[in-house]
Amino acid sequence: MKNLISVSLMTAASLFVPGAQAQNAALTAPQPAAQTAPDMLVRTTVEDVLAVLKQNKDRRVLQNVVEEKVLPHFDFRAMTQLAMGKAWREASPAQQKSLENAFRTLLVRTYATALAETAGVERKVEVKPLQLKPGEDYTTVRTVVKEPGRPPVAIDYRMTLTNKTWKVTDIVAENASLVINYRGTFNNEISRSGIDGLIKVLEDKNKGA
């Protein structure tokens, strides 16, 4: 599961980074995601991005890329709520905000680490055609990641249209949800030390990362 998470995180980050042109300060702002079908957004960016990853292994640089280019395409509140399960309703608004911030930082650093560890790997990503009906505000973009000497890995991106912008709410690698994968750990910590205890564990982990 760890390897699948690493691959899915790498691909998720790469799908939404603008590619080689990101190094050009004169690059014009990208069009809002809602103006492009989710599968087209994936298809038109992934090849350029994978080329960039072959040349860049600096973790700090990759973390900045994640912060600047990936975060706008993720709904961290929805992801945190999904990871928390029913415990989310038991948290106060202040606790929910702290959880969202801590989980966001955890995922960002995990994304950056996954990018750094897999940079330079020869990889191809096939994006499956998407049948999106008019008016739909939820979809799944299905992809297959192929690496030499390894079986293909199916990775799905669950996306929701929020304020006219498509955002990722979960990543599913080989039928295993990345976000729900955290739920067991979160629930175990809540059972031991409560919601505040979970917040402290996440914040401490982020400080030590």
Short mmCIF file of C-alpha atoms in Angstrom, two decimals:
data_model
loop_
_atom_site.label_atom_id
_atom_site.label_comp_id
_atom_site.label_asym_id
_atom_site.label_seq_id
_atom_site.Cartn_x
_atom_site.Cartn_y
_atom_site.Cartn_z
CA MET A 1 0.00 0.00 0.00
CA LYS A 2 2.88 2.36 0.78
CA ASN A 3 4.23 2.07 -2.76
CA LEU A 4 0.78 2.66 -4.23
CA ILE A 5 0.33 5.76 -2.09
CA SER A 6 3.72 7.07 -3.18
CA VAL A 7 2.90 6.55 -6.85
CA SER A 8 -0.59 8.02 -6.49
CA LEU A 9 0.75 11.07 -4.67
CA MET A 10 3.42 11.60 -7.31
CA THR A 11 0.89 11.36 -10.10
CA ALA A 12 -1.65 13.54 -8.32
CA ALA A 13 0.90 16.27 -7.89
CA SER A 14 2.17 15.94 -11.43
CA LEU A 15 -1.28 16.10 -12.97
CA PHE A 16 -1.83 19.63 -11.79
CA VAL A 17 1.59 21.24 -12.14
CA PRO A 18 1.81 23.24 -15.39
CA GLY A 19 4.90 21.50 -16.75
CA ALA A 20 8.16 22.84 -18.13
CA GLN A 21 6.69 26.27 -18.76
CA ALA A 22 6.39 26.73 -14.99
CA GLN A 23 10.03 27.78 -14.98
CA ASN A 24 9.18 30.79 -17.16
CA ALA A 25 8.30 33.87 -15.12
CA ALA A 26 6.42 35.32 -18.08
CA LEU A 27 3.97 32.40 -18.15
CA THR A 28 0.40 33.63 -18.38
CA ALA A 29 -2.11 32.50 -15.79
CA PRO A 30 -3.76 29.14 -16.60
CA GLN A 31 -7.43 29.02 -17.45
CA PRO A 32 -9.78 28.11 -14.59
CA ALA A 33 -10.09 24.33 -14.28
CA ALA A 34 -13.86 24.47 -14.78
CA GLN A 35 -13.29 25.68 -18.37
CA THR A 36 -11.56 22.38 -19.20
CA ALA A 37 -13.01 18.91 -18.78
CA PRO A 38 -11.22 17.08 -15.94
CA ASP A 39 -9.79 14.38 -18.18
CA MET A 40 -8.52 16.94 -20.66
CA LEU A 41 -6.88 18.86 -17.83
CA VAL A 42 -5.04 15.70 -16.87
CA ARG A 43 -4.16 14.66 -20.39
CA THR A 44 -2.73 18.00 -21.51
CA THR A 45 -0.43 18.46 -18.52
CA VAL A 46 0.91 15.08 -17.47
CA GLU A 47 3.48 14.53 -20.26
CA ASP A 48 5.21 17.88 -19.77
CA VAL A 49 5.23 17.44 -16.01
CA LEU A 50 6.77 13.97 -16.10
CA ALA A 51 9.56 15.42 -18.22
CA VAL A 52 10.20 18.10 -15.57
CA LEU A 53 10.32 15.50 -12.79
CA LYS A 54 13.12 13.67 -14.57
CA GLN A 55 15.33 16.73 -13.98
CA ASN A 56 14.33 17.96 -10.54
CA LYS A 57 14.89 16.06 -7.29
CA ASP A 58 15.25 18.94 -4.83
CA ARG A 59 12.66 18.33 -2.11
CA ARG A 60 12.38 22.01 -1.14
CA VAL A 61 11.75 23.07 -4.72
CA LEU A 62 9.19 20.31 -5.18
CA GLN A 63 7.42 21.31 -1.96
CA ASN A 64 7.16 24.88 -3.26
CA VAL A 65 5.72 23.52 -6.51
CA VAL A 66 3.14 21.56 -4.54
CA GLU A 67 2.23 24.61 -2.46
CA GLU A 68 1.89 26.94 -5.44
CA LYS A 69 0.50 24.69 -8.16
CA VAL A 70 -1.18 21.66 -6.59
CA LEU A 71 -3.03 22.98 -3.54
CA PRO A 72 -5.57 25.08 -5.46
CA HIS A 73 -6.86 21.89 -7.07
CA PHE A 74 -7.53 20.02 -3.80
CA ASP A 75 -10.48 20.42 -1.44
CA PHE A 76 -8.69 19.86 1.86
CA ARG A 77 -11.74 20.45 4.01
CA ALA A 78 -13.64 17.70 2.19
CA MET A 79 -10.59 15.42 2.35
CA THR A 80 -10.16 16.01 6.10
CA GLN A 81 -13.86 15.37 6.70
CA LEU A 82 -13.62 12.11 4.76
CA ALA A 83 -10.51 11.04 6.67
CA MET A 84 -12.15 11.83 10.03
CA GLY A 85 -15.41 10.01 9.33
CA LYS A 86 -18.09 10.44 12.01
CA ALA A 87 -15.53 12.01 14.37
CA TRP A 88 -15.65 15.13 12.20
CA ARG A 89 -19.12 15.96 13.53
CA GLU A 90 -17.84 15.71 17.10
CA ALA A 91 -15.13 18.32 16.51
CA SER A 92 -15.74 22.00 17.23
CA PRO A 93 -15.34 24.52 14.39
CA ALA A 94 -11.93 25.51 15.83
CA GLN A 95 -10.84 21.87 16.01
CA GLN A 96 -12.07 21.26 12.46
CA LYS A 97 -9.96 24.15 11.21
CA SER A 98 -6.90 22.92 13.09
CA LEU A 99 -7.42 19.42 11.71
CA GLU A 100 -7.78 20.74 8.18
CA ASN A 101 -4.59 22.80 8.46
CA ALA A 102 -2.60 19.94 9.99
CA PHE A 103 -3.84 17.38 7.47
CA ARG A 104 -3.13 19.79 4.62
CA THR A 105 0.47 20.23 5.79
CA LEU A 106 0.88 16.48 6.22
CA LEU A 107 -0.32 15.77 2.68
CA VAL A 108 1.77 18.57 1.16
CA ARG A 109 4.95 17.22 2.71
CA THR A 110 4.02 13.69 1.75
CA TYR A 111 3.41 14.84 -1.83
CA ALA A 112 6.78 16.60 -1.95
CA THR A 113 8.56 13.55 -0.56
CA ALA A 114 6.83 11.26 -3.07
CA LEU A 115 7.83 13.57 -5.90
CA ALA A 116 11.46 13.66 -4.75
CA GLU A 117 11.64 9.89 -4.33
CA THR A 118 10.16 9.13 -7.75
CA ALA A 119 11.81 11.92 -9.77
CA GLY A 120 13.81 10.52 -12.65
CA VAL A 121 11.69 7.37 -12.98
CA GLU A 122 10.62 6.57 -16.53
CA ARG A 123 6.84 6.60 -16.37
CA LYS A 124 3.82 6.87 -18.64
CA VAL A 125 0.30 7.79 -17.58
CA GLU A 126 -2.73 6.77 -19.61
CA VAL A 127 -5.83 8.88 -18.99
CA LYS A 128 -9.10 7.08 -19.68
CA PRO A 129 -11.79 8.93 -21.67
CA LEU A 130 -14.34 10.61 -19.43
CA GLN A 131 -18.08 10.70 -20.12
CA LEU A 132 -19.16 13.84 -18.28
CA LYS A 133 -22.82 14.76 -18.62
CA PRO A 134 -23.97 18.40 -18.62
CA GLY A 135 -24.71 19.61 -15.12
CA GLU A 136 -22.71 16.92 -13.33
CA ASP A 137 -20.66 18.24 -10.44
CA TYR A 138 -18.89 15.02 -9.42
CA THR A 139 -16.74 12.70 -11.49
CA THR A 140 -13.84 10.29 -11.39
CA VAL A 141 -10.86 10.63 -13.71
CA ARG A 142 -9.37 7.18 -14.25
CA THR A 143 -5.71 6.74 -15.10
CA VAL A 144 -3.21 3.91 -15.46
CA VAL A 145 0.44 4.47 -14.47
CA LYS A 146 2.97 2.36 -16.33
CA GLU A 147 6.61 1.85 -15.34
CA PRO A 148 9.19 -0.50 -16.88
CA GLY A 149 9.40 -3.79 -15.00
CA ARG A 150 6.29 -3.15 -12.92
CA PRO A 151 2.63 -4.06 -13.36
CA PRO A 152 0.38 -1.13 -14.38
CA VAL A 153 -1.21 0.73 -11.45
CA ALA A 154 -4.77 2.01 -11.71
CA ILE A 155 -5.20 5.41 -10.04
CA ASP A 156 -8.50 7.27 -9.91
CA TYR A 157 -9.04 10.92 -9.02
CA ARG A 158 -12.38 11.72 -7.47
CA MET A 159 -13.22 15.30 -8.30
CA THR A 160 -16.02 17.69 -7.37
CA LEU A 161 -17.04 20.90 -9.11
CA THR A 162 -16.92 23.58 -6.41
CA ASN A 163 -17.49 27.25 -7.22
CA LYS A 164 -16.99 26.48 -10.92
CA THR A 165 -13.64 24.83 -10.22
CA TRP A 166 -12.85 21.11 -10.32
CA LYS A 167 -11.14 19.95 -7.13
CA VAL A 168 -9.75 16.59 -6.06
CA THR A 169 -11.44 15.14 -2.98
CA ASP A 170 -9.79 11.71 -2.95
CA ILE A 171 -7.23 9.56 -4.74
CA VAL A 172 -7.90 5.85 -5.17
CA ALA A 173 -4.94 3.58 -6.00
CA GLU A 174 -5.82 0.00 -6.92
CA ASN A 175 -9.25 0.41 -5.26
CA ALA A 176 -7.67 1.71 -2.02
CA SER A 177 -8.68 5.23 -0.97
CA LEU A 178 -5.73 7.39 0.03
CA VAL A 179 -7.84 9.58 2.31
CA ILE A 180 -9.79 6.77 3.96
CA ASN A 181 -6.46 5.01 4.54
CA TYR A 182 -5.82 7.64 7.22
CA ARG A 183 -9.15 7.05 8.97
CA GLY A 184 -8.04 4.06 11.01
CA THR A 185 -4.97 5.90 12.30
CA PHE A 186 -7.02 8.98 13.14
CA ASN A 187 -9.72 6.99 14.95
CA ASN A 188 -7.15 5.07 16.97
CA GLU A 189 -5.50 8.31 18.11
CA ILE A 190 -8.87 9.88 18.95
CA SER A 191 -9.71 6.82 21.08
CA ARG A 192 -6.46 7.25 22.99
CA SER A 193 -6.24 11.02 23.43
CA GLY A 194 -9.29 12.68 21.88
CA ILE A 195 -9.51 15.10 18.98
CA ASP A 196 -7.06 17.54 20.57
CA GLY A 197 -4.63 14.64 20.92
CA LEU A 198 -4.91 13.88 17.21
CA ILE A 199 -4.31 17.53 16.35
CA LYS A 200 -1.17 17.53 18.51
CA VAL A 201 0.11 14.31 16.91
CA LEU A 202 -0.35 15.74 13.42
CA GLU A 203 1.23 19.07 14.31
CA ASP A 204 4.19 17.36 16.00
CA LYS A 205 4.67 15.11 12.97
CA ASN A 206 4.64 18.12 10.68
CA LYS A 207 7.21 19.95 12.82
CA GLY A 208 9.50 16.94 12.74
CA ALA A 209 9.14 16.36 8.99
#
